[in-house]
Structure formats: C-alpha cells, structure tokens
XYZ file of C-alpha atoms in Angstrom:
663
model
C -94.802 -116.180 -12.837
C -94.786 -117.569 -9.415
C -96.798 -121.530 -9.114
C -96.892 -121.320 -5.582
C -99.261 -118.285 -5.778
C -103.104 -119.183 -6.804
C -104.415 -118.560 -10.110
C -106.007 -115.419 -11.003
C -108.853 -114.738 -12.958
C -107.859 -112.116 -15.983
C -110.422 -109.222 -15.712
C -108.555 -109.106 -12.046
C -105.249 -108.774 -12.930
C -105.686 -106.484 -16.246
C -108.300 -104.431 -13.188
C -105.188 -104.157 -11.173
C -102.597 -102.818 -14.153
C -105.363 -100.047 -15.286
C -105.308 -99.264 -11.802
C -101.632 -98.316 -11.674
C -100.392 -94.455 -12.782
C -98.126 -94.354 -16.303
C -94.974 -94.231 -13.622
C -95.798 -96.870 -12.352
C -96.857 -99.194 -15.953
C -93.088 -98.566 -16.298
C -92.224 -99.905 -13.128
C -94.648 -102.849 -13.635
C -92.344 -105.236 -15.027
C -89.666 -105.189 -12.958
C -91.098 -105.078 -10.336
C -93.473 -108.500 -11.612
C -89.803 -110.158 -12.208
C -88.827 -108.982 -8.672
C -91.555 -110.375 -6.509
C -92.040 -113.200 -8.201
C -88.661 -114.631 -6.581
C -90.265 -114.240 -3.330
C -91.451 -116.498 -0.448
C -94.754 -116.986 -0.492
C -96.413 -117.181 3.233
C -98.719 -119.528 3.000
C -102.117 -119.522 5.912
C -104.225 -122.632 4.888
C -105.688 -120.723 1.681
C -104.393 -117.676 1.894
C -101.202 -116.393 0.767
C -98.888 -113.413 1.652
C -96.145 -112.263 -0.093
C -93.873 -109.285 2.358
C -93.230 -106.134 -0.512
C -91.256 -104.684 1.638
C -91.011 -103.064 5.003
C -94.498 -101.231 5.700
C -96.322 -103.638 1.663
C -97.697 -106.909 1.879
C -100.488 -108.281 -0.337
C -102.872 -110.619 0.760
C -104.370 -112.837 -1.997
C -107.686 -114.679 -0.497
C -109.095 -117.206 -2.818
C -112.537 -118.805 -2.762
C -113.646 -122.579 -2.732
C -112.321 -122.618 -5.919
C -108.371 -121.647 -5.430
C -108.841 -118.965 -7.325
C -109.208 -115.216 -6.832
C -112.114 -113.981 -9.075
C -112.766 -110.564 -7.408
C -110.401 -107.548 -6.662
C -111.510 -107.821 -3.255
C -109.788 -111.355 -2.933
C -106.305 -109.277 -3.498
C -105.071 -106.821 -0.990
C -102.671 -104.210 0.403
C -100.950 -103.313 3.343
C -99.848 -99.906 1.628
C -101.013 -96.562 1.807
C -102.182 -96.474 -2.185
C -103.867 -99.579 -2.511
C -105.061 -100.770 -4.444
C -104.066 -99.189 -6.594
C -100.642 -99.818 -5.744
C -97.743 -101.083 -7.733
C -96.905 -104.332 -4.981
C -101.223 -104.944 -5.588
C -100.488 -105.070 -9.570
C -97.359 -106.895 -9.637
C -97.918 -109.718 -7.002
C -101.435 -110.187 -9.006
C -98.941 -109.775 -12.382
C -96.867 -112.694 -11.259
C -99.425 -115.569 -10.472
C -100.613 -117.859 -13.411
C -103.695 -116.790 -15.194
C -106.335 -118.651 -14.332
C -108.118 -121.018 -17.155
C -111.530 -120.053 -18.579
C -112.805 -124.377 -17.494
C -112.218 -123.029 -13.870
C -113.718 -120.019 -14.043
C -116.773 -121.389 -15.550
C -116.961 -123.865 -12.922
C -116.673 -121.663 -10.116
C -119.648 -119.665 -12.112
C -121.189 -122.434 -11.777
C -120.797 -123.492 -8.648
C -122.183 -120.119 -7.287
C -125.312 -120.769 -8.956
C -125.803 -124.058 -7.558
C -125.097 -122.999 -4.575
C -127.862 -120.245 -4.945
C -130.521 -123.174 -5.559
C -129.406 -125.564 -3.465
C -132.765 -125.817 -1.267
C -134.512 -126.557 -4.298
C -132.562 -129.320 -5.350
C -132.850 -132.633 -4.867
C -130.866 -135.348 -3.439
C -130.114 -136.752 -7.296
C -129.122 -133.240 -7.916
C -127.090 -132.876 -4.827
C -125.099 -137.131 -6.267
C -124.496 -135.377 -8.800
C -123.000 -132.219 -7.924
C -120.294 -134.476 -5.280
C -119.510 -136.507 -8.304
C -119.150 -133.795 -10.797
C -116.596 -132.031 -7.400
C -114.757 -134.449 -7.078
C -113.580 -135.224 -10.945
C -112.671 -131.939 -10.946
C -110.159 -132.120 -8.367
C -108.797 -134.998 -9.910
C -108.388 -132.985 -12.934
C -106.977 -130.135 -11.218
C -104.313 -132.771 -10.234
C -102.458 -132.682 -13.532
C -103.277 -132.060 -17.595
C -102.978 -135.562 -18.889
C -103.030 -136.127 -22.603
C -105.935 -138.310 -23.790
C -108.799 -137.442 -25.812
C -112.169 -138.723 -26.571
C -113.571 -136.492 -29.920
C -116.409 -138.560 -29.675
C -117.741 -137.592 -25.932
C -118.420 -134.335 -27.052
C -121.861 -133.665 -27.817
C -122.820 -133.805 -31.493
C -123.274 -130.148 -32.908
C -126.742 -128.722 -34.988
C -126.829 -129.770 -38.243
C -124.315 -133.145 -37.555
C -126.551 -135.642 -38.875
C -125.997 -137.844 -35.368
C -128.043 -134.646 -33.560
C -131.170 -135.600 -34.882
C -131.715 -131.971 -35.283
C -131.727 -130.565 -38.963
C -129.244 -128.317 -40.488
C -129.871 -124.571 -40.432
C -128.462 -122.094 -42.011
C -125.508 -120.394 -38.975
C -126.424 -117.489 -37.810
C -123.562 -114.121 -38.084
C -122.704 -113.128 -34.823
C -124.182 -110.512 -32.691
C -122.887 -106.616 -32.827
C -121.269 -106.948 -29.114
C -119.570 -110.420 -30.044
C -118.114 -108.391 -32.939
C -117.533 -105.668 -30.997
C -115.498 -107.987 -28.725
C -113.471 -109.723 -31.991
C -112.297 -106.024 -32.672
C -111.173 -105.582 -29.345
C -109.102 -108.876 -29.233
C -108.123 -108.044 -33.227
C -106.088 -104.580 -31.826
C -104.307 -106.661 -28.497
C -103.428 -108.928 -30.108
C -101.613 -106.959 -33.321
C -100.263 -104.365 -30.777
C -98.540 -107.959 -29.101
C -97.690 -108.760 -31.865
C -95.487 -105.974 -33.378
C -94.066 -104.372 -30.429
C -92.594 -109.056 -29.965
C -92.007 -110.738 -26.975
C -88.928 -107.943 -25.364
C -91.918 -105.381 -25.009
C -94.477 -107.390 -24.427
C -94.622 -106.865 -20.903
C -97.395 -106.353 -18.433
C -99.721 -103.574 -20.233
C -100.097 -105.086 -23.516
C -100.634 -108.142 -21.421
C -103.196 -106.697 -19.614
C -105.111 -104.725 -22.502
C -105.187 -108.903 -24.041
C -106.322 -110.295 -20.943
C -109.364 -107.272 -20.496
C -110.118 -108.531 -23.782
C -110.092 -112.164 -23.648
C -112.488 -111.180 -20.560
C -114.739 -109.305 -22.648
C -114.882 -112.072 -25.084
C -116.338 -114.159 -22.556
C -118.799 -111.976 -21.478
C -119.814 -112.014 -25.213
C -119.694 -115.677 -25.475
C -116.358 -115.574 -27.239
C -114.827 -118.942 -25.811
C -112.318 -120.267 -28.758
C -111.076 -116.293 -29.235
C -110.645 -115.980 -25.222
C -108.710 -119.286 -24.398
C -106.271 -118.698 -27.741
C -105.726 -114.948 -25.826
C -105.058 -116.707 -22.635
C -102.681 -118.916 -23.887
C -101.015 -115.777 -25.778
C -100.390 -114.185 -22.618
C -99.021 -117.816 -20.979
C -96.489 -118.297 -24.169
C -95.748 -114.672 -23.613
C -94.642 -114.599 -19.903
C -93.192 -118.097 -20.734
C -90.879 -116.470 -23.462
C -90.181 -113.272 -21.482
C -88.899 -115.273 -18.490
C -87.701 -117.931 -20.380
C -89.052 -120.582 -18.526
C -87.625 -124.418 -19.901
C -90.830 -126.192 -20.891
C -91.523 -122.667 -23.234
C -91.603 -123.313 -27.442
C -91.636 -120.289 -30.071
C -93.703 -122.270 -32.369
C -96.665 -123.073 -29.657
C -96.479 -118.865 -28.886
C -96.951 -118.262 -33.029
C -100.184 -121.354 -33.236
C -101.379 -119.648 -30.403
C -100.915 -115.892 -31.979
C -101.789 -117.157 -35.101
C -105.398 -119.004 -33.954
C -106.267 -115.203 -31.926
C -105.928 -113.600 -34.888
C -107.227 -115.859 -37.703
C -110.212 -115.941 -35.174
C -111.413 -112.695 -33.887
C -110.529 -111.904 -37.568
C -112.804 -113.706 -39.335
C -115.458 -112.796 -36.231
C -115.142 -108.825 -36.516
C -115.790 -108.920 -40.277
C -119.181 -111.051 -38.953
C -118.246 -114.485 -40.440
C -121.553 -116.843 -40.252
C -119.337 -119.731 -38.775
C -120.358 -121.482 -35.477
C -117.376 -123.048 -34.708
C -115.605 -119.578 -34.564
C -117.579 -118.964 -30.936
C -116.476 -122.137 -29.702
C -118.337 -124.247 -26.599
C -117.690 -123.135 -22.980
C -117.131 -126.070 -21.262
C -117.686 -127.693 -17.552
C -115.187 -130.631 -16.943
C -116.859 -133.578 -16.194
C -120.994 -133.957 -17.371
C -123.483 -137.139 -16.786
C -122.192 -140.173 -18.808
C -124.969 -142.514 -17.854
C -124.336 -146.306 -17.938
C -120.935 -147.584 -19.284
C -119.219 -150.968 -20.317
C -115.706 -149.748 -20.991
C -113.031 -152.547 -21.919
C -109.480 -151.890 -21.581
C -106.977 -151.024 -23.923
C -103.173 -149.831 -22.564
C -101.739 -147.805 -19.886
C -99.099 -144.760 -19.980
C -97.509 -143.911 -17.708
C -97.069 -140.009 -17.554
C -94.694 -136.810 -16.892
C -94.801 -133.556 -16.527
C -92.333 -130.889 -16.189
C -94.038 -129.261 -13.453
C -93.331 -132.725 -10.564
C -96.303 -134.772 -11.575
C -96.408 -138.433 -12.557
C -99.034 -140.836 -12.922
C -100.808 -142.791 -15.351
C -103.605 -142.887 -17.722
C -105.399 -145.964 -18.836
C -107.088 -145.734 -22.093
C -110.304 -147.497 -22.399
C -112.807 -147.748 -24.841
C -116.928 -148.195 -25.261
C -119.237 -150.845 -26.457
C -119.501 -148.297 -29.686
C -116.172 -147.976 -29.873
C -115.618 -143.951 -27.944
C -112.204 -144.240 -26.433
C -112.285 -142.715 -22.558
C -109.499 -142.529 -19.822
C -108.629 -142.719 -16.697
C -105.906 -140.964 -15.015
C -104.309 -140.802 -11.664
C -101.496 -137.910 -11.861
C -100.305 -136.742 -8.216
C -97.308 -134.628 -7.496
C -94.504 -137.310 -7.434
C -92.187 -137.403 -10.601
C -91.103 -140.461 -12.224
C -91.458 -142.689 -9.034
C -94.974 -141.971 -9.483
C -94.947 -142.849 -12.298
C -93.903 -146.284 -12.174
C -95.656 -146.549 -9.278
C -99.453 -146.023 -10.513
C -99.327 -148.383 -12.447
C -100.695 -150.727 -10.595
C -102.337 -148.830 -8.359
C -105.928 -149.001 -7.571
C -108.341 -147.486 -10.214
C -110.581 -144.861 -8.199
C -114.036 -145.461 -9.935
C -116.858 -147.042 -7.781
C -116.331 -150.196 -5.645
C -114.630 -151.919 -8.872
C -111.562 -152.683 -7.062
C -108.789 -153.266 -10.174
C -105.533 -151.274 -10.155
C -104.784 -150.139 -13.302
C -102.903 -152.980 -14.639
C -106.003 -155.246 -13.728
C -108.437 -152.787 -16.433
C -105.750 -152.337 -18.897
C -106.695 -156.346 -19.251
C -109.770 -156.558 -18.226
C -112.818 -153.779 -17.937
C -115.527 -152.094 -15.992
C -118.818 -152.024 -16.213
C -119.835 -148.073 -14.934
C -123.053 -146.284 -13.231
C -123.741 -142.833 -13.206
C -120.605 -142.303 -14.983
C -118.901 -139.088 -15.699
C -117.301 -137.934 -18.985
C -114.826 -134.038 -19.097
C -115.257 -133.210 -22.529
C -111.656 -135.186 -23.213
C -112.973 -138.322 -22.397
C -111.679 -138.731 -19.283
C -113.698 -141.008 -16.441
C -114.616 -139.137 -13.528
C -114.790 -140.137 -9.665
C -117.231 -139.595 -7.040
C -120.320 -141.188 -5.088
C -121.947 -141.889 -7.513
C -120.105 -143.770 -9.018
C -120.445 -147.290 -9.137
C -118.430 -149.898 -11.429
C -118.698 -153.796 -11.812
C -115.398 -155.234 -13.432
C -116.182 -157.566 -16.441
C -113.490 -159.376 -18.495
C -111.225 -158.073 -21.426
C -111.486 -158.387 -24.918
C -108.834 -159.037 -27.038
C -106.898 -156.804 -29.922
C -108.440 -158.084 -32.376
C -112.109 -158.518 -31.750
C -114.878 -155.463 -30.188
C -114.867 -152.571 -31.042
C -111.183 -152.473 -31.633
C -110.773 -154.490 -34.143
C -112.076 -152.175 -37.064
C -108.836 -149.869 -34.971
C -106.616 -151.833 -37.334
C -109.218 -152.242 -40.487
C -107.890 -148.662 -41.611
C -105.244 -147.816 -43.214
C -103.105 -145.610 -41.959
C -103.120 -142.436 -44.993
C -106.602 -142.984 -44.678
C -106.040 -142.139 -41.048
C -103.779 -139.435 -41.274
C -105.504 -137.275 -43.380
C -108.783 -137.971 -41.536
C -106.783 -136.656 -38.350
C -104.146 -134.404 -40.011
C -106.460 -132.866 -43.073
C -108.393 -129.942 -41.543
C -108.415 -126.642 -42.983
C -107.752 -123.185 -41.789
C -109.756 -121.706 -38.861
C -110.362 -125.011 -37.157
C -110.441 -124.879 -33.704
C -107.042 -125.924 -32.625
C -108.081 -127.564 -29.293
C -110.458 -129.698 -31.111
C -107.901 -130.507 -33.882
C -105.311 -131.143 -31.338
C -107.688 -133.453 -29.582
C -108.475 -135.219 -33.190
C -104.659 -135.545 -33.750
C -104.066 -137.214 -30.242
C -106.766 -140.063 -30.512
C -105.086 -143.492 -30.721
C -104.375 -145.510 -33.838
C -103.762 -149.608 -34.140
C -102.490 -150.597 -37.271
C -100.255 -153.653 -38.496
C -96.052 -153.317 -38.792
C -93.369 -155.228 -39.748
C -89.957 -154.444 -38.374
C -88.023 -152.952 -41.380
C -84.502 -152.574 -38.320
C -81.931 -149.026 -37.867
C -80.552 -145.672 -39.738
C -79.620 -142.630 -37.534
C -80.393 -143.891 -34.852
C -84.348 -144.216 -35.259
C -86.091 -147.453 -35.187
C -88.181 -147.667 -38.906
C -90.764 -150.298 -39.471
C -93.687 -150.559 -42.472
C -96.768 -150.852 -42.664
C -98.523 -154.679 -43.417
C -101.524 -154.606 -44.888
C -103.710 -156.284 -46.908
C -102.571 -157.847 -50.094
C -99.799 -155.828 -51.165
C -96.516 -156.684 -49.964
C -94.356 -156.197 -47.134
C -91.305 -154.330 -48.999
C -94.274 -151.339 -50.542
C -96.271 -150.682 -47.237
C -94.981 -147.295 -45.435
C -92.038 -146.554 -44.257
C -92.607 -145.426 -40.299
C -90.380 -144.054 -37.796
C -91.485 -145.208 -34.497
C -90.337 -142.838 -31.181
C -91.005 -144.081 -27.819
C -94.029 -141.883 -26.410
C -91.220 -140.954 -23.451
C -87.554 -141.231 -23.296
C -86.975 -141.232 -18.873
C -84.116 -144.101 -18.017
C -86.154 -145.089 -15.558
C -89.053 -146.306 -17.781
C -89.311 -149.548 -19.950
C -89.731 -147.148 -23.352
C -86.081 -147.032 -24.244
C -85.403 -150.238 -22.914
C -88.623 -152.315 -25.115
C -87.505 -150.231 -28.319
C -83.887 -152.109 -27.884
C -86.103 -154.984 -27.904
C -87.292 -154.588 -30.831
C -84.478 -152.871 -32.197
C -82.495 -155.993 -32.922
C -84.722 -158.070 -34.332
C -86.009 -156.917 -38.121
C -88.620 -158.969 -39.911
C -90.991 -158.914 -36.403
C -94.559 -158.634 -37.261
C -96.258 -156.453 -34.597
C -99.405 -155.419 -33.415
C -99.413 -151.777 -32.710
C -101.748 -149.034 -30.741
C -99.994 -145.440 -30.262
C -100.222 -141.641 -31.334
C -99.500 -139.701 -34.676
C -95.972 -137.135 -34.545
C -97.880 -134.017 -36.476
C -95.582 -132.165 -36.154
C -93.027 -134.908 -37.271
C -92.629 -136.954 -40.952
C -94.335 -140.281 -40.869
C -93.838 -140.384 -36.319
C -95.280 -143.305 -34.109
C -95.066 -142.773 -31.028
C -96.270 -146.754 -29.874
C -98.360 -147.121 -26.630
C -98.514 -150.746 -26.746
C -97.926 -153.704 -28.658
C -99.654 -157.237 -29.211
C -99.376 -160.435 -31.458
C -100.067 -159.939 -34.618
C -102.521 -162.881 -35.642
C -101.921 -165.409 -38.365
C -97.914 -165.722 -38.326
C -95.266 -166.684 -36.415
C -93.093 -164.660 -36.581
C -95.090 -162.201 -33.812
C -94.134 -161.467 -29.504
C -95.221 -164.686 -27.306
C -96.285 -163.250 -24.333
C -96.982 -163.981 -20.843
C -100.765 -165.582 -20.952
C -100.948 -163.101 -17.401
C -100.603 -159.917 -19.671
C -103.730 -160.340 -21.186
C -102.400 -160.458 -25.347
C -100.518 -157.584 -25.366
C -97.244 -155.386 -24.104
C -97.693 -151.741 -22.349
C -94.438 -150.507 -23.489
C -93.846 -148.054 -20.688
C -94.849 -150.615 -17.625
C -93.948 -154.238 -19.464
C -90.118 -155.167 -19.850
C -90.056 -157.576 -22.833
C -87.277 -160.232 -22.975
C -85.792 -162.696 -25.123
C -88.441 -165.363 -24.543
C -90.842 -163.225 -25.805
C -89.725 -163.096 -29.511
C -89.678 -165.984 -31.865
C -85.702 -167.790 -33.272
C -84.096 -165.940 -35.107
C -84.479 -168.135 -37.682
C -88.421 -167.794 -37.556
C -87.795 -164.066 -38.785
C -88.305 -163.464 -42.366
C -85.721 -161.752 -44.120
C -86.134 -157.520 -44.972
C -84.685 -155.273 -46.967
C -81.731 -153.875 -45.037
C -82.229 -150.341 -44.939
C -78.785 -148.276 -45.367
C -81.096 -144.759 -44.520
C -83.989 -142.979 -42.789
C -86.908 -142.597 -44.649
C -86.355 -138.893 -46.847
C -88.216 -135.987 -44.803
C -89.857 -133.888 -46.867
C -90.258 -130.894 -44.335
C -86.884 -131.112 -42.905
C -85.622 -130.569 -46.329
C -87.501 -128.383 -47.801
C -85.993 -124.024 -47.330
C -89.855 -123.527 -45.452
C -87.474 -122.721 -42.790
C -86.485 -120.054 -44.520
C -90.312 -118.700 -44.517
C -90.790 -119.839 -40.379
C -87.946 -118.447 -39.351
C -88.950 -114.942 -40.566
C -92.310 -116.203 -38.562
C -91.241 -116.645 -36.222
C -88.577 -113.675 -35.391
C -91.202 -111.232 -35.964
C -93.008 -112.874 -32.709
C -89.738 -113.257 -31.135
C -88.118 -109.559 -31.868
C -90.964 -107.330 -33.023
C -92.000 -105.876 -35.908
C -88.330 -104.413 -36.707
C -86.623 -107.437 -36.663
C -89.494 -108.867 -38.933
C -88.359 -105.958 -41.434
C -84.472 -106.731 -41.927
C -84.993 -108.167 -44.871
C -86.477 -105.936 -46.487
C -83.492 -103.478 -45.393
C -80.940 -105.150 -46.409
C -82.229 -106.164 -49.919
C -83.311 -110.206 -48.335
C -79.260 -110.488 -48.768
C -80.055 -114.324 -47.171
C -81.464 -115.144 -50.681
C -84.940 -116.218 -48.099
C -87.396 -114.946 -51.568
C -84.577 -117.179 -54.138
C -84.661 -119.925 -52.413
C -88.231 -120.750 -51.829
C -89.255 -119.748 -55.778
C -86.398 -122.327 -57.114
C -87.776 -125.355 -55.162
C -90.962 -124.015 -55.975
C -92.475 -122.583 -53.111
C -93.866 -119.072 -54.678
C -96.741 -118.093 -52.420
C -94.203 -118.734 -49.742
C -91.771 -116.726 -51.081
C -94.348 -113.784 -52.273
C -95.318 -114.119 -48.503
C -92.272 -113.583 -46.724
C -91.319 -110.618 -49.278
C -94.344 -108.689 -47.968
C -94.123 -109.462 -44.916
C -91.300 -108.152 -44.183
C -92.459 -104.890 -46.779
C -95.564 -104.620 -44.650
C -92.942 -104.356 -41.530
C -90.652 -102.057 -42.785
C -93.373 -100.057 -43.833
C -94.262 -95.579 -42.291
C -96.606 -93.071 -43.631
C -95.282 -90.056 -44.646
C -96.879 -86.360 -43.419
C -97.048 -83.367 -46.168
C -93.486 -82.489 -44.489
C -91.782 -85.899 -44.958
C -92.322 -86.970 -41.508
C -91.996 -90.630 -40.646
C -95.699 -91.509 -38.894
C -97.444 -94.195 -37.409
C -97.077 -97.698 -39.042
C -100.117 -99.472 -39.875
C -100.599 -102.561 -37.084
C -103.661 -103.807 -39.083
C -102.343 -104.463 -42.243
C -98.546 -105.784 -40.727
C -101.161 -107.578 -38.514
C -102.785 -109.168 -41.445
C -99.281 -109.910 -43.663
C -97.851 -111.846 -40.690
C -101.294 -114.407 -40.147
C -101.558 -114.640 -43.994
C -97.742 -115.830 -43.861
C -98.538 -117.925 -40.179
C -101.403 -119.734 -42.152
C -100.436 -120.870 -45.119
C -97.642 -122.168 -43.154
C -98.732 -124.704 -41.637
C -100.999 -125.478 -43.938
C -98.330 -126.809 -46.526
C -95.860 -128.463 -43.239
C -98.982 -130.301 -42.946
C -99.451 -130.969 -46.465
C -95.585 -131.654 -46.092
C -96.250 -134.228 -43.360
C -99.416 -136.005 -44.957
C -97.095 -136.629 -47.608
C -94.863 -138.978 -46.424
C -97.905 -141.521 -44.356
C -98.392 -142.136 -48.226
C -97.410 -145.747 -50.534
C -95.410 -145.117 -53.526
C -92.348 -142.190 -54.192
C -92.251 -139.524 -51.411
C -92.162 -136.039 -52.271
C -88.294 -134.533 -53.278
C -88.671 -131.380 -51.154
C -84.882 -129.841 -52.161
C -83.638 -127.126 -53.734
C -83.489 -128.206 -57.157
C -80.016 -125.492 -57.507
C -77.247 -124.731 -55.037
C -78.560 -121.881 -52.658
C -77.476 -118.652 -52.699
C -74.604 -117.231 -50.072
C-alpha cells in the first residue's frame, strides 16, 4: 500500500480485479508489490504512476479526495481498462473508509438540491465540511458514547420499546456473501489471502453496504487492511487486531445469515459531524497525540454541564515537535481566542456546535464560542466521576457480551475515568498505586499498574512518572484511561491534589488545580516534604497477573496461527497427536472448555472428506470457520473475565497450572 495514492472505494478495486483474466490474476500480487514502490507524480489532486514505457495509470479522485468511480482510474495501455497495471495500482491504494463514502454520497445529494437550500442550511454544510477536514487530518483516540443518539427502545429516547425486526432477504443474502468470503480468507491464511481473495471480500463489503449492513461492512474493511498490513509487514500491524476483526466479521455475518432479529448487528451509517446545538463545556485536561504515520498534535478533553464528554482536536503532520507545540496552540472553534492550555483549565459557551459520533467538537463559520470560567475537578459534573469505585466502572466498560459492536465497545472502554490513588511504590520497573475508597483502609484497595499514556522521551509523561515513583504515600486525584487488554492497568492523563489531606500535590495557582502529565512537568516544589508522607507497605513484587499466568496463551497461539498460517497450520496439533500438551495443560488449569475448543479446531482443520474411491475431497470451509469462531469468541470472553477480576478488591485469581506442564 502506498500512502501517496488516494483512497479507493471497495467496489472500484473489486471490479478491477474481477475484470482480469485468470492468467493476469496470478501475477496481481507481485504487480501490486512492485507498483506500490514506484514514484507517484502529483498534479494538483491527480496522481500518476508510470508502470512501464507505454503504460501510465492516472487517478483523478473526486472532491472528497477518494476514487469512487471506475472512470476516475485510467491506464494508457492497449488492454485498459481490463489491464494488470490499473488493477495493481488500485490494489496499492488505501481502502476508503465507509464514513468517507457516506459523506461523498451525502455531498452529492446536497449539491443536487443546492438551489433549494436556505442560508441556514448552507452555513451548516460549511461547518460540517470544515469539521470533516479536521477529521481527515488525523485520527484522535477520544470517544463519547453519550453523544450517539439513543436507539429505539432506550428509555431515554422517549419511544416505546418494540420487538426488533429480522433482517430482510437482501440483508441475509449479503451476510451470506460476507461469511463465504471471510471463511475463504480464514482458510487461506495471510500468505495466500492476496489481492484476489481481498477483492472478493471487498465486493461482499460493498454489497453489504448497499443492503444496510454497516457494522459488517466496517469489519470487512478492517480485515482487508489487516491482511495488507500483515502481508507487507508494516510496523503498525498487530496480528491480534486482524484476529479480532476477522472474528467480528464472522460473528456478525453468521448471526445475520441466520436471520437473528438484533438491530445492533446492522450498525449505523454515520456522518463525521452533525449539528449539536448550544453547549457549555468545561476543560478537564490536555493529551498529546502522536501517530505512527507522522501526525502530531493535541486533544483537549472537556465535559458538558450534563456530564457528556467532548474533545477538541488539533492534529496535523509534524510528529513530536508539533505535539509539543500544539499544547499552547489556539483553539480553532469560533472566536473564543483560547489556546489549548487555557481551555483545559477554563471553558467555552458554544453556539451552533457540530459533533462527531466520537464527541469531537468541530470548527466552522457557523460555530460561535465565548470563553467561560473553568470548574475544579471536585465540583460540577466531574465531581460524580470520582464517586464510583473502579470495580463498578470496569464491570460496566469491559463487561460486554459477545456480539456487541466492537467499535462502540472500544469507544466505551476508552472513555476517561476518575479515581483517587495513593502511590504504593515500584516493582519490576512498574509504578504501582492503590485505589482509595471511603470507609476502607488504604492497604485494602485494589493494586493498579500506572503506565504512561505515551513513552516518547520528548514528552513529559516519563519524567513525571519518575517523580511520582520516588514518593510512596503520595495521594492523588487522577483522570486517565483504562487499558482493556492488561491486568488492572490505568494510563493517567492528568493529576490533581486530593482534597482533605496534606500528603498530596501542591500545584501552582496558574495550573488551574491540575497537572497535564503530557505537558506540565512536576518538580520537587510541587510535592510535600518526604516526612509528611505516610508510610506504606513496601512492594516486593508487582500484583498478580492471572492473564499472563494462565495457559490461555496456548489457545490464543492456535487461534492466531490459524489466521497467520491458514488451515494447514491450524491442523498441525491434530497431526502430531498434540505432542505440545496444550490440551492437557489447559485441562489441568481448569480451562476444560478451552481445551475442547482447541482440540476441536485442530481436528476440524485436518478433516477432509473422501469419495467412494478413498480420494481426498474438498474441505468444508463453513465447519472450519465455525470451529475457529467458537474458539476466538471464547478466548476473548475468558481473557476479559480474567482482566476484570484484577480490578476487584480481595485475593487475586491464581490462574497458574496446579502441576508442572507436560514437556
């Protein structure tokens, strides 16, 4: 994939691959790899790729910057448009997001009816367009579940709860197509899931989009991007992400193909920004943002008077230097005149606000903002943030059942949390703290690992952690983000003095009552003298990690090998009689279901039908996909349950085997 090329709609890529002859399809993967490394000529929005002496592919994206029509990709060779050059260049382009395609279609419809639009509608369209440009500048890890409109049946929606309707025949057919394409990718594995299987999945994703299966379409696009990253060995690729996306695609399409009457399986088509009316927001903290693609900036978290979370982002190309400087850059919302440091300690009264589904506040000509005074963390809507125990918050954020929309679940898990902590010390290089709860001794609180939100040495996170680590007994009020994949881990974004005690921070008056750990550097004068810090029990080792100690890694390895190596790799345990002892180790530790699923997956991967003459026939892709999906869903639930257990007070779960593993 070449980042200099424009994004391409899935159906355009699929049509280009389908138009090739079988002989050219065999050469497609090698051609994509070669053309992705070629220089790209730029003439305004037009991109040119020279593929040979008499072949040049010209891409002319539309106003959205995306190639959405087959006529926008032209090759000069004699075989065009059914040529290898055009299909390979399109295969080297990034896959367009579903939201981008929705915005393109909406923009086209708006242009058609432009003469009938009034001045107010034009102003809103301009505001949404400017907000969309801000989103295109970089993805910011901020979310706000509460800004999504309530679904029908939700008590807050004001509508009576009704029985969910089953999917239509068109939706069931589209889901079956997605299942078939996803099962083929799973059976092939990353090495064999080249451009042709990806094109089949993209075609199925396009059909799903037309049928209104937005959640399944988004999962299919994530699978294609994951396959491309794995095959190209990109630095940012994670096999676990590809496994999660493939599991979500198979689960969603499988349930829809069975006509399950669950509206959440359909998903929603969301525009990037929508009108938000008038808002009064108060600053909470700033967070520096760095991406692997060279973007840098800041996101300032704010909260409304009704407790809803929002954010203001300023992310552009520039890396860590821009992330540092953006912390004091001007907030581009209305004519407020605040910078991000002032907004984090103040507030805004916004008229004509625009909101993304994740809670980002947009800027535009129709947005007006007036600075207002900030509020301390202990008062207003933030006061309730520190009233709930972490155990209760974690159970709510991480307790979703299988089938929950992963994007919605991830947004929920990434919402900021607040808690009161006492620094317990360090163990194995990790900063450990205990939760402080009213009416409970400090030494009975949950032990929590604190991890920097960003470990870049040019940011203040690491230096501030060194200061905190040298002061056991220090009491803090913390706002941060849960780490859903690690045992009892919190990533603090900001800290403040804990009311009612002297063994806490002493921050300058200009800091507005809190320190942003990515920007503000804590010094010795900001801490109480060491003799004023109460003694705490010394740590000799970090708190137990049942997820790391459990033998579930054996099942995870099998599930991931099935994706990275294909069906043949997953069948190896069945062929060698499970000499690695995975099943025995899982059963000894009490994970009998995991052992049965691992054995069943390996056996199904090795199963082949035979005809009356004893000749091996074709394997059943559906049965294998069901066996893999059962193991993947169970694994996700078991790991999440172990992580949730580490947030509960009391003895930790010991998930280690009761005997020595078989060697």
